[in-house]
mmCIF file of C-alpha atoms in Angstrom:
data_model
loop_
_atom_site.group_PDB
_atom_site.id
_atom_site.type_symbol
_atom_site.label_atom_id
_atom_site.label_comp_id
_atom_site.label_asym_id
_atom_site.label_seq_id
_atom_site.Cartn_x
_atom_site.Cartn_y
_atom_site.Cartn_z
ATOM 1 C CA UNK A 9 -2.407 -6.417 -9.618
ATOM 2 C CA UNK A 10 -2.389 -2.599 -9.428
ATOM 3 C CA UNK A 11 -2.783 -2.858 -5.640
ATOM 4 C CA UNK A 12 0.386 -4.951 -5.450
ATOM 5 C CA UNK A 13 2.310 -2.500 -7.642
ATOM 6 C CA UNK A 14 1.124 0.449 -5.513
ATOM 7 C CA UNK A 15 2.173 -1.352 -2.332
ATOM 8 C CA UNK A 16 5.614 -2.263 -3.694
ATOM 9 C CA UNK A 17 6.260 1.207 -5.135
ATOM 10 C CA UNK A 18 5.347 3.022 -1.916
ATOM 11 C CA UNK A 19 7.434 0.590 0.146
ATOM 12 C CA UNK A 20 10.402 0.929 -2.234
ATOM 13 C CA UNK A 21 10.377 4.736 -2.222
ATOM 14 C CA UNK A 22 10.358 4.888 1.584
ATOM 15 C CA UNK A 23 13.213 2.410 1.899
ATOM 16 C CA UNK A 24 15.199 4.209 -0.826
ATOM 17 C CA UNK A 25 14.752 7.732 0.566
ATOM 18 C CA UNK A 26 15.153 7.037 4.280
ATOM 19 C CA UNK A 27 18.960 6.367 4.351
ATOM 20 C CA UNK A 28 20.002 9.620 2.577
ATOM 21 C CA UNK A 29 17.482 11.619 4.623
ATOM 22 C CA UNK A 30 18.891 9.989 7.753
ATOM 23 C CA UNK A 31 22.415 11.117 6.839
ATOM 24 C CA UNK A 32 21.176 14.646 6.158
ATOM 25 C CA UNK A 33 19.420 14.738 9.541
ATOM 26 C CA UNK A 34 22.592 13.692 11.339
ATOM 27 C CA UNK A 35 24.566 16.421 9.546
ATOM 28 C CA UNK A 36 22.191 19.240 10.530
ATOM 29 C CA UNK A 37 21.316 17.915 13.989
ATOM 30 C CA UNK A 38 17.679 17.147 13.178
ATOM 31 C CA UNK A 39 17.600 14.320 15.714
ATOM 32 C CA UNK A 40 15.626 13.198 18.753
ATOM 33 C CA UNK A 41 18.073 13.306 21.655
ATOM 34 C CA UNK A 42 17.758 10.891 24.591
ATOM 35 C CA UNK A 43 17.028 12.428 27.984
ATOM 36 C CA UNK A 44 17.560 10.636 31.292
ATOM 37 C CA UNK A 45 14.912 12.821 32.978
ATOM 38 C CA UNK A 46 12.184 11.989 30.462
ATOM 39 C CA UNK A 47 10.349 8.658 30.678
ATOM 40 C CA UNK A 48 9.285 8.952 27.039
ATOM 41 C CA UNK A 49 12.858 9.182 25.718
ATOM 42 C CA UNK A 50 13.812 5.532 26.132
ATOM 43 C CA UNK A 51 16.341 5.401 23.265
ATOM 44 C CA UNK A 52 20.045 5.755 24.059
ATOM 45 C CA UNK A 53 21.424 7.514 20.979
ATOM 46 C CA UNK A 54 20.289 10.515 18.895
ATOM 47 C CA UNK A 55 17.794 9.286 16.276
ATOM 48 C CA UNK A 56 17.140 11.145 12.978
ATOM 49 C CA UNK A 57 13.604 12.529 12.578
ATOM 50 C CA UNK A 58 13.356 12.603 8.784
ATOM 51 C CA UNK A 59 11.425 9.414 7.974
ATOM 52 C CA UNK A 60 8.187 11.428 7.807
ATOM 53 C CA UNK A 61 9.481 13.195 4.693
ATOM 54 C CA UNK A 62 10.155 9.851 3.000
ATOM 55 C CA UNK A 63 6.683 8.620 3.994
ATOM 56 C CA UNK A 64 5.039 11.728 2.538
ATOM 57 C CA UNK A 65 6.940 11.610 -0.765
ATOM 58 C CA UNK A 66 6.302 7.884 -1.204
ATOM 59 C CA UNK A 67 2.594 8.222 -0.484
ATOM 60 C CA UNK A 68 2.058 11.195 -2.794
ATOM 61 C CA UNK A 69 4.008 9.662 -5.694
ATOM 62 C CA UNK A 70 2.102 6.371 -5.488
ATOM 63 C CA UNK A 71 -1.194 8.208 -4.973
ATOM 64 C CA UNK A 72 -0.718 10.380 -8.075
ATOM 65 C CA UNK A 73 0.175 7.325 -10.166
ATOM 66 C CA UNK A 74 -2.496 4.875 -9.022
ATOM 67 C CA UNK A 75 -5.472 6.859 -7.695
ATOM 68 C CA UNK A 76 -7.907 8.524 -10.089
ATOM 69 C CA UNK A 77 -9.668 11.018 -7.832
ATOM 70 C CA UNK A 78 -11.193 14.275 -9.038
ATOM 71 C CA UNK A 79 -8.830 17.238 -9.157
ATOM 72 C CA UNK A 80 -10.396 18.900 -6.070
ATOM 73 C CA UNK A 81 -9.958 15.706 -4.042
ATOM 74 C CA UNK A 82 -6.421 15.159 -5.314
ATOM 75 C CA UNK A 83 -5.485 18.758 -4.464
ATOM 76 C CA UNK A 84 -7.053 18.461 -1.001
ATOM 77 C CA UNK A 85 -5.144 15.271 -0.186
ATOM 78 C CA UNK A 86 -1.808 16.540 -1.545
ATOM 79 C CA UNK A 87 -1.941 20.046 -0.057
ATOM 80 C CA UNK A 88 -3.727 18.979 3.121
ATOM 81 C CA UNK A 89 -1.099 16.303 3.674
ATOM 82 C CA UNK A 90 1.661 18.824 2.919
ATOM 83 C CA UNK A 91 0.274 21.261 5.496
ATOM 84 C CA UNK A 92 0.208 18.533 8.154
ATOM 85 C CA UNK A 93 3.742 17.444 7.250
ATOM 86 C CA UNK A 94 5.211 20.967 7.316
ATOM 87 C CA UNK A 95 3.743 21.958 10.675
ATOM 88 C CA UNK A 96 4.955 18.611 12.009
ATOM 89 C CA UNK A 97 8.492 19.331 10.759
ATOM 90 C CA UNK A 98 8.418 22.707 12.519
ATOM 91 C CA UNK A 99 7.244 20.998 15.711
ATOM 92 C CA UNK A 100 10.011 18.382 15.392
ATOM 93 C CA UNK A 101 12.620 21.088 14.821
ATOM 94 C CA UNK A 102 11.592 22.815 18.039
ATOM 95 C CA UNK A 103 11.912 19.509 19.900
ATOM 96 C CA UNK A 104 15.455 18.982 18.593
ATOM 97 C CA UNK A 105 16.357 22.254 20.328
ATOM 98 C CA UNK A 106 14.688 21.293 23.606
ATOM 99 C CA UNK A 107 11.707 23.595 23.049
ATOM 100 C CA UNK A 108 7.956 23.043 22.759
ATOM 101 C CA UNK A 109 6.150 24.421 19.725
ATOM 102 C CA UNK A 110 2.820 26.095 20.698
ATOM 103 C CA UNK A 111 -0.234 23.879 20.316
ATOM 104 C CA UNK A 112 -2.465 26.525 18.708
ATOM 105 C CA UNK A 113 -0.621 26.800 15.355
ATOM 106 C CA UNK A 114 -0.571 22.997 15.051
ATOM 107 C CA UNK A 115 -4.277 22.862 15.823
ATOM 108 C CA UNK A 116 -5.153 25.548 13.265
ATOM 109 C CA UNK A 117 -3.052 23.995 10.491
ATOM 110 C CA UNK A 118 -4.410 20.470 11.081
ATOM 111 C CA UNK A 119 -7.979 21.795 11.161
ATOM 112 C CA UNK A 120 -7.291 23.701 7.925
ATOM 113 C CA UNK A 121 -6.072 20.496 6.270
ATOM 114 C CA UNK A 122 -9.278 18.735 7.372
ATOM 115 C CA UNK A 123 -11.378 21.623 6.003
ATOM 116 C CA UNK A 124 -9.638 21.242 2.621
ATOM 117 C CA UNK A 125 -10.697 17.593 2.546
ATOM 118 C CA UNK A 126 -14.287 18.526 3.407
ATOM 119 C CA UNK A 127 -14.354 21.204 0.709
ATOM 120 C CA UNK A 128 -13.177 18.648 -1.869
ATOM 121 C CA UNK A 129 -16.245 16.470 -1.287
ATOM 122 C CA UNK A 130 -14.738 13.736 0.912
ATOM 123 C CA UNK A 131 -17.280 14.000 3.714
ATOM 124 C CA UNK A 132 -19.452 12.050 6.104
ATOM 125 C CA UNK A 133 -22.797 12.848 4.524
ATOM 126 C CA UNK A 134 -25.179 10.575 6.428
ATOM 127 C CA UNK A 135 -26.180 7.016 7.157
ATOM 128 C CA UNK A 136 -28.819 4.440 6.351
ATOM 129 C CA UNK A 137 -31.882 4.119 8.576
ATOM 130 C CA UNK A 138 -31.784 0.519 9.885
ATOM 131 C CA UNK A 139 -35.593 0.358 10.150
ATOM 132 C CA UNK A 140 -36.730 1.374 6.653
ATOM 133 C CA UNK A 141 -33.506 1.443 4.599
ATOM 134 C CA UNK A 142 -33.866 5.146 3.830
ATOM 135 C CA UNK A 143 -30.689 7.212 3.628
ATOM 136 C CA UNK A 144 -30.595 9.992 6.221
ATOM 137 C CA UNK A 145 -28.682 13.039 4.985
ATOM 138 C CA UNK A 146 -27.061 15.061 7.757
ATOM 139 C CA UNK A 147 -27.438 18.855 7.878
ATOM 140 C CA UNK A 148 -24.479 20.527 6.216
ATOM 141 C CA UNK A 149 -23.145 21.992 9.479
ATOM 142 C CA UNK A 150 -23.226 18.593 11.166
ATOM 143 C CA UNK A 151 -21.557 16.908 8.194
ATOM 144 C CA UNK A 152 -18.832 19.574 8.285
ATOM 145 C CA UNK A 153 -18.337 19.187 12.035
ATOM 146 C CA UNK A 154 -18.124 15.384 11.956
ATOM 147 C CA UNK A 155 -15.787 15.316 8.940
ATOM 148 C CA UNK A 156 -13.332 17.859 10.318
ATOM 149 C CA UNK A 157 -13.337 16.435 13.849
ATOM 150 C CA UNK A 158 -12.858 12.885 12.563
ATOM 151 C CA UNK A 159 -9.817 13.782 10.438
ATOM 152 C CA UNK A 160 -8.322 15.962 13.176
ATOM 153 C CA UNK A 161 -9.002 13.292 15.799
ATOM 154 C CA UNK A 162 -7.349 10.451 13.883
ATOM 155 C CA UNK A 163 -4.418 12.727 12.996
ATOM 156 C CA UNK A 164 -3.936 13.416 16.692
ATOM 157 C CA UNK A 165 -4.353 9.888 18.062
ATOM 158 C CA UNK A 166 -1.787 8.357 15.706
ATOM 159 C CA UNK A 167 0.661 11.063 16.754
ATOM 160 C CA UNK A 168 -0.023 10.398 20.438
ATOM 161 C CA UNK A 169 0.638 6.693 19.821
ATOM 162 C CA UNK A 170 4.107 7.337 18.406
ATOM 163 C CA UNK A 171 6.068 6.642 21.573
ATOM 164 C CA UNK A 172 7.910 3.360 21.067
ATOM 165 C CA UNK A 173 9.982 1.806 18.305
ATOM 166 C CA UNK A 174 7.707 0.244 15.716
ATOM 167 C CA UNK A 175 4.426 1.103 17.469
ATOM 168 C CA UNK A 176 2.773 3.883 15.460
ATOM 169 C CA UNK A 177 4.028 2.488 12.153
ATOM 170 C CA UNK A 178 2.802 -1.019 12.946
ATOM 171 C CA UNK A 179 -0.595 0.148 14.216
ATOM 172 C CA UNK A 180 -0.976 2.307 11.101
ATOM 173 C CA UNK A 181 -0.172 -0.686 8.883
ATOM 174 C CA UNK A 182 -2.722 -2.883 10.698
ATOM 175 C CA UNK A 183 -5.405 -0.189 10.624
ATOM 176 C CA UNK A 184 -4.665 0.551 6.976
ATOM 177 C CA UNK A 185 -4.888 -3.157 6.171
ATOM 178 C CA UNK A 186 -8.267 -3.376 7.905
ATOM 179 C CA UNK A 187 -9.590 -0.365 5.984
ATOM 180 C CA UNK A 188 -8.239 -1.964 2.793
ATOM 181 C CA UNK A 189 -10.299 -5.113 3.355
ATOM 182 C CA UNK A 190 -13.376 -3.017 4.189
ATOM 183 C CA UNK A 191 -12.966 -0.936 1.029
ATOM 184 C CA UNK A 192 -12.511 -4.034 -1.153
ATOM 185 C CA UNK A 193 -15.617 -5.670 0.310
ATOM 186 C CA UNK A 194 -17.589 -2.474 -0.309
ATOM 187 C CA UNK A 195 -16.189 -2.107 -3.840
ATOM 188 C CA UNK A 196 -14.510 1.259 -3.183
ATOM 189 C CA UNK A 197 -11.435 1.284 -5.402
ATOM 190 C CA UNK A 198 -10.091 4.748 -4.546
ATOM 191 C CA UNK A 199 -10.263 4.146 -0.804
ATOM 192 C CA UNK A 200 -8.738 0.680 -1.197
ATOM 193 C CA UNK A 201 -5.816 2.076 -3.188
ATOM 194 C CA UNK A 202 -5.102 4.797 -0.624
ATOM 195 C CA UNK A 203 -5.287 2.163 2.117
ATOM 196 C CA UNK A 204 -2.794 -0.145 0.397
ATOM 197 C CA UNK A 205 -0.398 2.775 -0.161
ATOM 198 C CA UNK A 206 -0.699 3.644 3.540
ATOM 199 C CA UNK A 207 0.185 0.056 4.405
ATOM 200 C CA UNK A 208 3.136 0.197 1.991
ATOM 201 C CA UNK A 209 4.669 3.359 3.438
ATOM 202 C CA UNK A 210 4.074 2.123 7.001
ATOM 203 C CA UNK A 211 5.858 -1.179 6.390
ATOM 204 C CA UNK A 212 8.650 0.601 4.522
ATOM 205 C CA UNK A 213 9.123 2.797 7.571
ATOM 206 C CA UNK A 214 9.129 -0.225 9.879
ATOM 207 C CA UNK A 215 12.173 -1.571 8.033
ATOM 208 C CA UNK A 216 14.132 1.199 9.802
ATOM 209 C CA UNK A 217 11.944 1.754 12.867
ATOM 210 C CA UNK A 218 11.588 -1.778 14.213
ATOM 211 C CA UNK A 219 13.362 -2.138 17.585
ATOM 212 C CA UNK A 220 16.001 -0.846 17.934
ATOM 213 C CA UNK A 221 14.954 2.063 15.710
ATOM 214 C CA UNK A 222 17.453 3.640 13.347
ATOM 215 C CA UNK A 223 15.139 6.511 12.393
ATOM 216 C CA UNK A 224 11.941 8.200 13.628
ATOM 217 C CA UNK A 225 9.132 9.733 11.578
ATOM 218 C CA UNK A 226 8.523 12.404 14.225
ATOM 219 C CA UNK A 227 5.319 14.389 14.550
ATOM 220 C CA UNK A 228 5.534 15.116 10.823
ATOM 221 C CA UNK A 229 5.220 11.477 9.768
ATOM 222 C CA UNK A 230 2.845 10.370 12.524
ATOM 223 C CA UNK A 231 0.367 13.184 11.894
ATOM 224 C CA UNK A 232 0.545 12.601 8.150
ATOM 225 C CA UNK A 233 -0.242 8.896 8.574
ATOM 226 C CA UNK A 234 -3.103 9.802 10.917
ATOM 227 C CA UNK A 235 -4.404 12.354 8.414
ATOM 228 C CA UNK A 236 -4.398 9.786 5.625
ATOM 229 C CA UNK A 237 -6.047 7.063 7.725
ATOM 230 C CA UNK A 238 -8.806 9.548 8.574
ATOM 231 C CA UNK A 239 -9.295 10.364 4.887
ATOM 232 C CA UNK A 240 -9.276 6.683 3.879
ATOM 233 C CA UNK A 241 -12.026 5.905 6.392
ATOM 234 C CA UNK A 242 -14.152 8.836 5.197
ATOM 235 C CA UNK A 243 -13.676 7.899 1.552
ATOM 236 C CA UNK A 244 -14.489 4.253 2.251
ATOM 237 C CA UNK A 245 -15.928 2.803 5.440
ATOM 238 C CA UNK A 246 -18.127 5.806 6.243
ATOM 239 C CA UNK A 247 -19.715 5.946 2.778
ATOM 240 C CA UNK A 248 -23.379 4.863 2.794
ATOM 241 C CA UNK A 249 -22.872 3.490 6.273
ATOM 242 C CA UNK A 250 -25.557 1.929 8.409
ATOM 243 C CA UNK A 251 -25.778 2.818 12.087
ATOM 244 C CA UNK A 252 -23.963 -0.386 12.994
ATOM 245 C CA UNK A 253 -21.187 0.014 10.444
ATOM 246 C CA UNK A 254 -20.312 3.449 11.809
ATOM 247 C CA UNK A 255 -18.292 1.492 14.374
ATOM 248 C CA UNK A 256 -16.192 -0.253 11.686
ATOM 249 C CA UNK A 257 -13.570 2.497 11.147
ATOM 250 C CA UNK A 258 -13.510 3.209 14.884
ATOM 251 C CA UNK A 259 -12.685 -0.437 15.564
ATOM 252 C CA UNK A 260 -10.139 -0.468 12.723
ATOM 253 C CA UNK A 261 -8.272 2.214 14.672
ATOM 254 C CA UNK A 262 -9.242 0.685 18.012
ATOM 255 C CA UNK A 263 -6.006 0.890 20.016
ATOM 256 C CA UNK A 264 -5.046 4.487 19.097
ATOM 257 C CA UNK A 265 -8.602 5.830 19.455
ATOM 258 C CA UNK A 266 -9.650 4.107 22.673
ATOM 259 C CA UNK A 267 -6.336 4.638 24.446
ATOM 260 C CA UNK A 268 -6.202 8.312 23.585
ATOM 261 C CA UNK A 269 -9.819 8.921 24.554
ATOM 262 C CA UNK A 270 -8.810 7.577 27.958
ATOM 263 C CA UNK A 271 -5.679 9.758 28.040
ATOM 264 C CA UNK A 272 -7.615 12.910 27.106
ATOM 265 C CA UNK A 273 -10.256 12.259 29.766
ATOM 266 C CA UNK A 274 -7.594 11.695 32.425
ATOM 267 C CA UNK A 275 -5.773 14.887 31.439
ATOM 268 C CA UNK A 276 -9.016 16.879 31.508
ATOM 269 C CA UNK A 277 -9.877 15.550 34.961
ATOM 270 C CA UNK A 278 -6.405 16.468 36.222
ATOM 271 C CA UNK A 279 -6.561 19.886 34.573
ATOM 272 C CA UNK A 280 -3.523 19.132 32.427
ATOM 273 C CA UNK A 281 -3.404 20.524 28.836
ATOM 274 C CA UNK A 282 -4.498 17.860 26.350
ATOM 275 C CA UNK A 283 -1.444 18.432 24.141
ATOM 276 C CA UNK A 284 1.058 18.228 26.981
ATOM 277 C CA UNK A 285 3.206 15.163 26.366
ATOM 278 C CA UNK A 286 3.531 12.703 29.234
ATOM 279 C CA UNK A 287 3.851 8.961 29.837
ATOM 280 C CA UNK A 288 0.158 8.197 30.389
ATOM 281 C CA UNK A 289 -0.372 6.269 27.134
ATOM 282 C CA UNK A 290 -0.979 2.551 27.411
ATOM 283 C CA UNK A 291 2.417 1.612 25.962
ATOM 284 C CA UNK A 292 4.254 3.503 28.708
ATOM 285 C CA UNK A 293 1.975 2.023 31.368
ATOM 286 C CA UNK A 294 2.646 -1.496 30.078
ATOM 287 C CA UNK A 295 6.362 -0.754 29.987
ATOM 288 C CA UNK A 296 6.172 0.297 33.640
ATOM 289 C CA UNK A 297 4.807 -3.155 34.565
ATOM 290 C CA UNK A 298 8.116 -4.737 33.571
ATOM 291 C CA UNK A 299 7.253 -5.790 30.027
ATOM 292 C CA UNK A 300 10.020 -5.383 27.468
ATOM 293 C CA UNK A 301 9.459 -2.856 24.645
ATOM 294 C CA UNK A 302 9.154 -5.632 22.038
ATOM 295 C CA UNK A 303 6.540 -7.381 24.191
ATOM 296 C CA UNK A 304 4.539 -4.167 24.607
ATOM 297 C CA UNK A 305 4.554 -3.445 20.871
ATOM 298 C CA UNK A 306 3.659 -7.050 19.975
ATOM 299 C CA UNK A 307 0.814 -7.080 22.495
ATOM 300 C CA UNK A 308 -0.679 -3.833 21.125
ATOM 301 C CA UNK A 309 -0.298 -5.132 17.560
ATOM 302 C CA UNK A 310 -2.313 -8.188 18.577
ATOM 303 C CA UNK A 311 -5.025 -6.113 20.271
ATOM 304 C CA UNK A 312 -5.345 -3.798 17.264
ATOM 305 C CA UNK A 313 -5.443 -6.805 14.935
ATOM 306 C CA UNK A 314 -8.298 -8.262 17.003
ATOM 307 C CA UNK A 315 -10.163 -4.957 16.763
ATOM 308 C CA UNK A 316 -9.595 -4.973 13.006
ATOM 309 C CA UNK A 317 -10.836 -8.542 12.584
ATOM 310 C CA UNK A 318 -13.910 -7.741 14.649
ATOM 311 C CA UNK A 319 -14.659 -4.725 12.433
ATOM 312 C CA UNK A 320 -14.460 -6.950 9.332
ATOM 313 C CA UNK A 321 -16.753 -9.540 10.955
ATOM 314 C CA UNK A 322 -19.157 -6.706 11.764
ATOM 315 C CA UNK A 323 -19.110 -5.611 8.122
ATOM 316 C CA UNK A 324 -19.701 -9.126 6.770
ATOM 317 C CA UNK A 325 -22.458 -9.787 9.324
ATOM 318 C CA UNK A 326 -24.525 -7.033 7.797
#
């Protein structure tokens, strides 16, 4: 029952805070303006960029009420999430003025947030040997590297996916729902609660972001959702994992991860900066084939749902 209450509370807070934040954004000009010369700006009217703030507040309030983590882990999640949100807001503010915020500060802040999580004890420590059942503990440097890169990577791929109305929020909800089922099967209450709160804030956001969107979460909200999905996977699916089950969280985030691996490789081959925004993501490529935005989003929902179901089957098969 507590999972239901956490879901409803997080959803309610997002839906309650988004309208006043939207009005404030319109007053101060904190909006994403359409541009005829930019293939990624497919909306026609200025859209407020403040939904990320509502998502953050809703998540943190529900987390503090329903999750009983240690103080170091609670502090790491709250302050790490706040760091990611704030640097995202700065990045969004630059974009509202037609400027690009430098990639290096974003990189350093997001890495710092991931380091906070590692320092709190939420880490990828090792995996089970499939041949003798022994638990293999990774060297500390390797555990640190994997943990930080995983959180940073998921933070980034969710942000890269945020290019169409309803896409990043819907994929986050599906991935969060998959990680919720995995955590419940594995008996990991803390991870399951964070997953259900992530689903709640994502669906609350979709109330306003479904096509045609009335509000955007911007880099601030997308990176925060990515940060939390990375933490949820580390706190749940990666705990005491076998070699085979290491693929479970990767499949749970299948569409964002696989598409953005492809995008990064293409950009590296072309010599284009990885952080340089373009229209190479799969949703823009599908849109270019003549599919309508709603069809593209629905199709990617279905693909990510299939990845999620396969990850659950993989878990149960073990």
